Coordinates of C-alpha atoms and ligand atoms in Angstrom, one line a residue:
M1 CA -1.2 51.9 1.2
T2 CA -4.0 52.0 3.8
E3 CA -4.7 49.3 6.3
K4 CA -7.8 48.3 4.5
S5 CA -6.4 47.8 1.0
G6 CA -6.4 44.3 -0.3
P7 CA -2.9 43.0 -0.1
S8 CA -2.2 44.5 3.4
T9 CA -5.4 42.9 4.8
T10 CA -4.5 39.6 3.2
R11 CA -1.0 39.9 4.8
R12 CA -2.5 40.6 8.2
G13 CA -4.9 37.7 7.8
F14 CA -1.9 35.5 6.9
L15 CA 0.1 36.7 9.9
K16 CA -2.8 36.0 12.2
A17 CA -3.2 32.5 10.8
G18 CA 0.6 32.1 11.2
L19 CA 0.4 33.0 14.8
A20 CA -2.4 30.7 15.5
A21 CA -0.5 27.9 13.9
G22 CA 2.6 28.9 15.9
G23 CA 0.6 28.8 19.1
A24 CA -0.8 25.4 18.3
V25 CA 2.7 24.0 17.7
A26 CA 4.1 25.6 20.9
S27 CA 1.3 23.9 23.0
G28 CA 2.9 20.6 22.0
G29 CA 6.2 21.4 23.8
A30 CA 6.9 21.9 27.5
A31 CA 8.3 25.1 29.1
Y32 CA 12.0 24.9 29.9
A33 CA 12.5 22.8 33.0
A34 CA 15.6 23.9 34.9
G35 CA 17.9 21.0 35.6
D36 CA 16.6 18.7 32.8
P37 CA 19.7 16.5 32.4
A38 CA 18.8 16.0 28.7
I39 CA 19.7 19.6 28.3
T40 CA 22.3 20.3 31.1
E41 CA 24.4 17.1 31.0
L42 CA 26.9 16.0 28.4
Q43 CA 25.2 13.0 26.7
P44 CA 27.3 9.9 26.0
W45 CA 27.1 10.5 22.2
M46 CA 28.8 13.9 22.7
Q47 CA 31.8 12.2 24.2
Y48 CA 33.0 9.7 21.7
L49 CA 33.9 9.8 18.0
G50 CA 31.2 8.0 16.0
D51 CA 31.5 5.4 13.3
G52 CA 33.4 6.4 10.3
V53 CA 32.2 6.5 6.7
D54 CA 33.4 2.9 6.2
A55 CA 31.3 1.4 8.9
R56 CA 28.0 1.2 7.1
P57 CA 28.4 0.6 3.4
Y58 CA 24.7 -0.1 3.2
G59 CA 22.8 2.0 5.6
Y60 CA 20.2 0.8 8.1
P61 CA 17.9 2.5 10.6
S62 CA 18.8 3.6 14.2
E63 CA 18.8 0.8 16.7
F64 CA 16.1 2.7 18.5
E65 CA 13.8 2.0 15.6
S66 CA 14.2 -1.8 15.8
H67 CA 10.5 -2.2 16.6
V68 CA 9.7 -0.8 13.2
K69 CA 9.4 -4.0 11.2
R70 CA 7.2 -6.3 9.1
R71 CA 5.3 -8.6 11.4
N72 CA 3.1 -11.7 10.8
V73 CA 0.1 -13.0 12.5
E74 CA 0.8 -16.3 14.2
W75 CA -2.5 -18.0 13.4
L76 CA -2.3 -17.0 9.8
T77 CA 1.3 -18.4 9.4
A78 CA 1.1 -22.2 9.6
D79 CA 3.8 -22.3 7.0
T80 CA 6.1 -19.3 6.4
V81 CA 7.0 -20.1 2.8
S82 CA 3.4 -19.8 1.7
S83 CA 2.3 -16.9 3.9
V84 CA 2.2 -13.1 4.4
N85 CA 3.7 -10.5 6.6
F86 CA 2.5 -6.9 7.1
T87 CA 3.7 -3.4 6.5
P88 CA 4.0 -1.3 9.7
L89 CA 1.7 1.5 8.4
H90 CA 1.5 3.1 11.9
E91 CA 5.2 3.8 11.9
L92 CA 5.3 5.4 8.5
D93 CA 4.6 8.9 7.1
G94 CA 4.4 10.5 3.7
I95 CA 3.4 8.1 0.9
I96 CA 6.5 6.0 0.1
T97 CA 7.0 2.6 1.8
P98 CA 10.7 2.0 2.5
N99 CA 11.9 -1.1 0.6
G100 CA 12.8 -3.1 3.8
L101 CA 9.3 -2.6 5.2
C102 CA 7.2 -3.6 2.1
F103 CA 4.9 -6.5 3.1
E104 CA 5.6 -9.8 1.5
R105 CA 3.3 -12.4 0.2
H106 CA 4.6 -15.5 -1.4
H107 CA 3.2 -18.8 -2.3
G108 CA 6.5 -20.7 -2.5
G109 CA 9.1 -18.7 -0.6
I110 CA 11.5 -16.2 -1.9
A111 CA 13.3 -17.2 -5.1
E112 CA 17.0 -16.1 -5.0
I113 CA 17.7 -15.4 -8.7
D114 CA 21.1 -14.8 -10.4
P115 CA 20.2 -12.0 -12.8
A116 CA 22.8 -13.3 -15.3
Q117 CA 20.9 -16.5 -15.5
H118 CA 17.4 -14.9 -15.6
R119 CA 15.4 -14.7 -18.9
L120 CA 12.1 -13.2 -19.9
M121 CA 10.4 -15.1 -22.6
I122 CA 7.4 -13.9 -24.7
N123 CA 5.6 -16.6 -26.6
G124 CA 2.1 -17.7 -27.8
L125 CA 0.1 -15.5 -30.2
V126 CA 3.1 -13.4 -31.3
D127 CA 4.9 -12.9 -34.7
K128 CA 8.2 -13.9 -33.2
P129 CA 8.7 -15.5 -29.8
L130 CA 11.5 -13.7 -28.0
V131 CA 13.8 -14.3 -25.1
F132 CA 15.4 -11.3 -23.3
T133 CA 18.3 -11.2 -20.9
M134 CA 18.5 -8.5 -18.2
Q135 CA 21.0 -6.7 -20.4
D136 CA 18.6 -6.8 -23.4
L137 CA 15.9 -5.3 -21.2
M138 CA 18.1 -2.5 -20.0
R139 CA 18.2 -1.1 -23.6
F140 CA 14.4 -0.4 -23.6
P141 CA 13.2 3.1 -22.7
R142 CA 12.1 3.1 -19.1
E143 CA 9.6 5.0 -17.0
N144 CA 9.2 5.9 -13.3
H145 CA 5.8 5.7 -11.5
V146 CA 4.6 5.5 -7.9
Y147 CA 1.9 2.9 -7.4
F148 CA 0.3 1.1 -4.5
L149 CA 0.2 -2.7 -4.5
E150 CA -2.6 -4.1 -2.3
C151 CA -3.3 -7.8 -1.9
A152 CA -6.9 -8.6 -2.5
A153 CA -6.9 -10.3 0.9
N154 CA -6.0 -7.1 2.7
T155 CA -8.5 -6.5 5.5
G156 CA -10.0 -9.9 4.6
M157 CA -10.0 -11.2 8.2
E158 CA -12.4 -8.3 9.1
W159 CA -15.4 -9.3 7.0
R160 CA -17.5 -10.7 9.8
G161 CA -16.4 -8.3 12.6
A162 CA -13.5 -6.5 14.1
Q163 CA -10.6 -8.9 14.6
L164 CA -7.0 -7.9 14.4
N165 CA -5.7 -5.2 16.7
G166 CA -3.6 -2.8 14.6
C167 CA -3.6 -1.2 11.2
Q168 CA -0.4 -3.1 10.4
F169 CA -2.5 -6.3 10.6
T170 CA -5.9 -5.1 9.3
H171 CA -4.5 -2.9 6.4
G172 CA -0.8 -3.7 6.1
M173 CA -1.0 -5.9 3.0
I174 CA -0.1 -2.8 0.9
H175 CA 3.0 -1.0 -0.1
N176 CA 3.6 2.1 -2.2
V177 CA 6.9 2.5 -4.0
M178 CA 8.4 4.2 -7.1
Y179 CA 9.0 1.6 -9.8
T180 CA 11.4 2.0 -12.6
G181 CA 10.4 -0.3 -15.5
I182 CA 9.7 -0.8 -19.1
P183 CA 6.2 -0.3 -20.5
L184 CA 4.9 -3.8 -21.2
K185 CA 3.5 -2.5 -24.4
L186 CA 7.0 -1.9 -25.8
I187 CA 8.1 -5.5 -25.1
L188 CA 4.9 -7.0 -26.6
E189 CA 5.2 -4.8 -29.7
E190 CA 8.8 -6.0 -30.1
A191 CA 7.4 -9.6 -30.4
G192 CA 4.5 -8.4 -32.5
L193 CA 0.9 -9.3 -31.5
K194 CA -1.3 -11.5 -33.6
T195 CA -4.8 -10.1 -34.3
N196 CA -6.4 -12.6 -31.9
A197 CA -4.0 -11.7 -29.1
K198 CA -6.4 -10.8 -26.3
W199 CA -4.9 -12.0 -23.1
I200 CA -1.5 -12.4 -21.5
L201 CA -0.4 -15.0 -18.9
P202 CA 2.6 -13.7 -16.9
E203 CA 4.5 -16.5 -15.1
G204 CA 6.8 -16.4 -12.1
A205 CA 10.1 -18.2 -11.8
D206 CA 9.6 -19.1 -8.1
A207 CA 8.6 -22.6 -6.9
S208 CA 4.9 -21.7 -7.0
G209 CA 5.2 -20.8 -10.7
M210 CA 2.5 -18.2 -10.2
T211 CA 0.3 -17.3 -13.2
R212 CA -2.6 -14.9 -13.8
S213 CA -4.6 -14.0 -16.9
V214 CA -4.4 -10.3 -17.7
P215 CA -6.6 -8.7 -20.5
M216 CA -4.6 -7.2 -23.3
E217 CA -6.2 -3.7 -22.9
K218 CA -4.6 -3.5 -19.4
A219 CA -1.3 -5.0 -20.7
L220 CA -1.0 -2.3 -23.3
D221 CA -2.3 0.5 -21.1
D222 CA -0.1 1.0 -18.0
C223 CA 1.6 -2.3 -17.0
L224 CA 5.3 -2.2 -16.4
V225 CA 8.0 -4.8 -16.4
A226 CA 9.8 -3.3 -13.4
F227 CA 13.4 -3.9 -12.2
K228 CA 13.8 -1.1 -9.6
M229 CA 11.9 0.1 -6.6
N230 CA 12.6 3.4 -4.9
G231 CA 15.7 3.8 -7.1
E232 CA 17.5 0.5 -6.3
M233 CA 17.1 -3.0 -7.7
L234 CA 14.0 -4.8 -6.6
R235 CA 14.4 -6.7 -3.3
P236 CA 14.4 -10.5 -3.6
E237 CA 11.2 -10.4 -1.6
Q238 CA 9.5 -8.2 -4.2
G239 CA 10.6 -10.3 -7.2
Y240 CA 14.2 -9.5 -8.0
P241 CA 15.2 -9.1 -10.8
L242 CA 11.9 -8.6 -12.6
R243 CA 8.3 -8.1 -11.6
L244 CA 5.1 -7.2 -13.4
V245 CA 3.4 -4.0 -12.2
V246 CA -0.4 -3.9 -12.8
P247 CA -1.4 -0.4 -11.5
G248 CA -4.5 -0.3 -9.4
W249 CA -5.3 -4.0 -9.8
E250 CA -5.1 -6.7 -7.1
G251 CA -1.7 -7.6 -5.9
N252 CA -1.9 -11.2 -6.9
M253 CA -1.6 -10.2 -10.6
W254 CA 1.7 -8.5 -10.0
V255 CA 3.7 -11.6 -10.8
K256 CA 7.2 -11.5 -9.1
W257 CA 10.3 -13.1 -10.5
L258 CA 8.7 -12.7 -13.9
R259 CA 10.2 -15.2 -16.4
R260 CA 7.6 -15.7 -19.2
I261 CA 4.6 -14.0 -20.7
E262 CA 2.4 -16.1 -22.8
V263 CA 0.0 -14.4 -25.2
G264 CA -3.4 -16.0 -25.8
D265 CA -6.9 -15.4 -27.0
K266 CA -8.8 -16.2 -23.8
P267 CA -8.2 -16.3 -20.1
W268 CA -6.6 -19.5 -18.7
H269 CA -8.7 -19.8 -15.5
H270 CA -5.8 -21.0 -13.5
R271 CA -5.9 -21.7 -9.7
E272 CA -5.3 -18.1 -8.6
E273 CA -8.3 -16.8 -10.5
T274 CA -10.8 -19.6 -9.8
S275 CA -10.4 -21.3 -6.4
K276 CA -8.6 -18.2 -5.1
Y277 CA -9.1 -14.5 -5.6
T278 CA -12.8 -14.8 -6.4
D279 CA -15.5 -13.4 -4.1
L280 CA -18.2 -15.9 -2.9
L281 CA -21.5 -14.1 -2.7
E282 CA -24.5 -14.9 -0.5
N283 CA -26.4 -16.8 -3.2
G284 CA -23.5 -19.1 -3.8
D285 CA -22.2 -17.4 -7.0
A286 CA -18.7 -16.2 -7.1
R287 CA -17.6 -12.9 -8.6
R288 CA -15.0 -13.6 -11.3
F289 CA -12.1 -11.2 -12.1
T290 CA -12.4 -8.5 -9.5
W291 CA -9.3 -6.8 -10.6
E292 CA -9.6 -3.1 -9.7
M293 CA -9.0 -2.2 -6.1
D294 CA -11.8 0.1 -4.8
A295 CA -11.1 3.3 -2.9
K296 CA -10.1 2.7 0.7
S297 CA -8.5 4.5 3.6
V298 CA -7.3 3.9 7.2
I299 CA -6.3 6.0 10.1
T300 CA -2.8 4.9 11.0
N301 CA -2.3 7.2 14.0
P302 CA -3.9 7.0 16.5
S303 CA -4.5 3.2 16.2
P304 CA -4.1 0.1 18.4
Q305 CA -0.3 0.0 17.9
A306 CA 0.0 3.7 18.2
P307 CA -2.0 5.0 21.2
I308 CA -2.2 8.7 22.2
L309 CA 0.6 9.0 24.8
H310 CA 0.6 12.8 25.3
G311 CA -2.8 13.1 27.0
K312 CA -5.4 15.6 26.0
G313 CA -4.9 18.7 23.9
H314 CA -3.5 19.2 20.4
T315 CA -3.5 15.8 18.6
V316 CA -2.4 14.9 15.1
L317 CA -4.4 12.3 13.4
T318 CA -3.1 10.8 10.2
G319 CA -3.7 8.1 7.7
V320 CA -3.5 6.8 4.1
A321 CA -6.0 6.5 1.3
W322 CA -5.8 5.0 -2.2
S323 CA -7.9 4.0 -5.2
G324 CA -7.3 1.6 -8.1
R325 CA -9.2 4.0 -10.3
G326 CA -7.3 7.2 -9.9
T327 CA -6.4 9.8 -7.3
I328 CA -8.0 10.7 -3.9
P329 CA -9.0 14.3 -3.9
R330 CA -10.7 14.1 -0.5
V331 CA -10.8 12.1 2.7
D332 CA -13.4 12.8 5.5
V333 CA -12.6 12.0 9.1
T334 CA -14.9 11.6 12.2
I335 CA -13.8 11.4 15.8
D336 CA -17.3 10.6 17.1
G337 CA -18.3 7.5 15.2
G338 CA -19.8 9.4 12.2
K339 CA -22.0 12.0 14.0
N340 CA -19.8 14.8 12.6
W341 CA -17.5 14.5 9.6
H342 CA -14.6 16.8 8.9
Q343 CA -12.6 17.2 5.7
A344 CA -9.0 16.0 6.3
R345 CA -6.0 17.9 4.9
M346 CA -4.4 16.1 2.0
D347 CA -0.7 16.4 1.9
G348 CA 2.1 15.2 -0.4
P349 CA 1.9 14.2 -4.0
S350 CA -1.5 13.2 -5.4
L351 CA -0.6 10.5 -8.0
T352 CA -2.9 8.2 -9.8
K353 CA -3.1 4.7 -8.3
S354 CA -0.8 5.7 -5.5
M355 CA -1.2 6.1 -1.8
H356 CA -2.2 9.5 -0.5
R357 CA -1.5 11.0 2.9
F358 CA -4.1 12.9 5.0
Y359 CA -4.0 14.7 8.4
Y360 CA -6.6 16.0 10.7
E361 CA -5.4 18.1 13.7
F362 CA -7.8 18.5 16.6
D363 CA -7.9 19.3 20.3
W364 CA -8.6 16.1 22.2
D365 CA -10.8 16.8 25.3
G366 CA -9.8 13.4 26.8
S367 CA -13.1 11.7 26.3
P368 CA -13.4 8.4 24.3
L369 CA -13.2 8.7 20.6
L370 CA -14.5 6.6 17.6
L371 CA -12.2 7.3 14.7
Q372 CA -13.1 6.7 11.1
S373 CA -11.9 7.8 7.7
R374 CA -13.8 7.8 4.4
A375 CA -12.0 8.2 1.1
H376 CA -13.5 9.8 -2.1
D377 CA -11.8 8.9 -5.3
S378 CA -11.4 10.9 -8.5
T379 CA -14.3 9.0 -10.1
G380 CA -16.7 10.2 -7.4
Y381 CA -16.8 6.8 -5.7
V382 CA -17.1 7.0 -1.9
Q383 CA -15.7 4.3 0.5
P384 CA -18.6 2.3 2.0
T385 CA -19.2 1.3 5.5
K386 CA -18.7 -2.4 6.3
D387 CA -22.5 -2.8 6.7
E388 CA -23.1 -1.3 3.2
L389 CA -20.5 -3.7 1.8
R390 CA -22.0 -6.7 3.5
K391 CA -25.4 -5.8 2.1
F392 CA -24.1 -6.4 -1.4
R393 CA -21.5 -8.9 -0.9
G394 CA -22.8 -11.1 2.0
E395 CA -20.5 -12.4 4.7
N396 CA -18.7 -15.2 2.9
S397 CA -16.0 -13.0 1.3
I398 CA -12.4 -12.6 2.3
Y399 CA -11.1 -10.6 -0.6
H400 CA -11.8 -7.0 -1.6
N401 CA -12.9 -5.6 1.8
N402 CA -12.7 -1.8 1.5
G403 CA -15.1 -1.0 4.3
I404 CA -14.6 1.9 6.7
Q405 CA -12.4 1.0 9.7
T406 CA -13.2 2.2 13.2
W407 CA -10.8 2.6 16.1
Y408 CA -12.1 3.1 19.6
V409 CA -9.8 5.3 21.8
N410 CA -10.4 5.3 25.5
E411 CA -9.7 8.1 28.1
K412 CA -6.2 6.8 28.5
G413 CA -5.5 7.1 24.7
I414 CA -5.5 3.3 24.2
A415 CA -7.0 2.3 20.9
E416 CA -8.7 -0.9 19.8
N417 CA -10.3 -2.3 16.7
V418 CA -14.2 -2.1 16.9
E419 CA -17.2 -1.9 14.6
V420 CA -20.0 0.5 14.9
S421 CA -23.3 0.0 13.1
Ligands
MTE501 N1 4.3 -13.7 -7.8 C1 4.9 -14.9 -7.7 N2 5.8 -15.3 -8.6 N3 4.7 -15.7 -6.6 C2 3.9 -15.3 -5.6 O1 3.7 -16.0 -4.6 N4 2.3 -13.5 -4.8 C3 1.3 -12.6 -5.3 C4 2.0 -11.5 -6.1 N5 2.9 -12.0 -7.0 C5 3.2 -14.0 -5.7 C6 3.5 -13.3 -6.9 C7 0.5 -11.9 -4.3 S1 -0.9 -12.8 -3.7 C8 0.7 -10.6 -3.9 S2 -0.4 -9.9 -2.9 C9 1.8 -9.9 -4.4 O2 2.7 -10.6 -5.3 C10 2.7 -9.5 -3.2 O3 3.7 -8.7 -3.5 P1 4.9 -8.3 -2.4 O4 5.4 -9.6 -1.9 O5 5.8 -7.4 -3.2 O6 4.1 -7.6 -1.3
CO502 CO1 -2.0 -11.3 -2.6

């Protein structure tokens, strides 16, 4: 085979690319420094026998990771039982949120439910009202799906300008886990739907007794009655032992501690879909039923809680993107406030209504940066700027802010939340 033949040329091309990548990686490490005690000395942990296999029956992270935690914003937390904390997005990678780090939003605190005493009731416009125990539910066929849950209020504090300093606080009302659950359709079919059955009203067993009206098309499409997240039983914070999963739709509809589903012929217009979770427009009208979450993205590193500590040179930028309408085939990234856009590298599974991970590797010359990311979803929708959003929605809104986020990074690598227009 000659040097010029196809496969061999391709192979050489591949090797060159491989070398370039190798070089780039090596530039991230330091040359061997003689006398570095981290290499030459016996470390303490090399000199004792560690914990045995009986010491940690339920595992937990290294003590050196204790800063990785859900946090709340003091001025948003007048009362902790009706409040929110935030997922530390800047500490995570890939697409799955570990169970202990999923943000929590509850209106009446965490219900601690004994699953043996828990029931799911189906009533209203059905042929036979039914009550299921957890054991009954375990006999239905189940499915596994990875979905994001985003609170409609995520990024809500940023409508009128840059406010909270960190993607944990600006974008951390989201988590992405694998649910194991029963298609809601199967449970509704078991009870038998009357011909005028057009809506469902899921109800929580917590003190807030949360309810939301969900149209029947969605209930029969992809909703799940879930009992597991990331393989284990739901955490109490996330609705143990049952929660409704409403893929791609605002988090408020994902009723936790699910105890009852009423079937009706029209929406109920309860508190959570009238005085709350509606979007007040400039002319005084409020948008009703904004269920689907629009495509959105955020750069998680660098970001205010995750400055660039290594100085100039090879830098890894990463972030997450998601859409309530499908997948994210593409994310664009700019490091100069939108003068030049670059297509980011998508990595990891691309699943519908799930978080996606993107990376953009670049050589930082040490000058200030304006970082932004822009998601494109599988319907062709492109994430708008905050100004574009405000043009249509005015400035009264809290919910459904999917505008492009900007981080300013100074020469020292310190990042802060800003807006460019
Ligand atoms: N379900 C019940 N029963 N009680 C609640 O307070 N909060 C809702 C929804 N389901 C809530 C609920 C809101 S506003 C959101 S954003 C999500 O649950 C939050 O889910 P999480 O706590 O798993 O993040
Ligand atoms: Co919410």
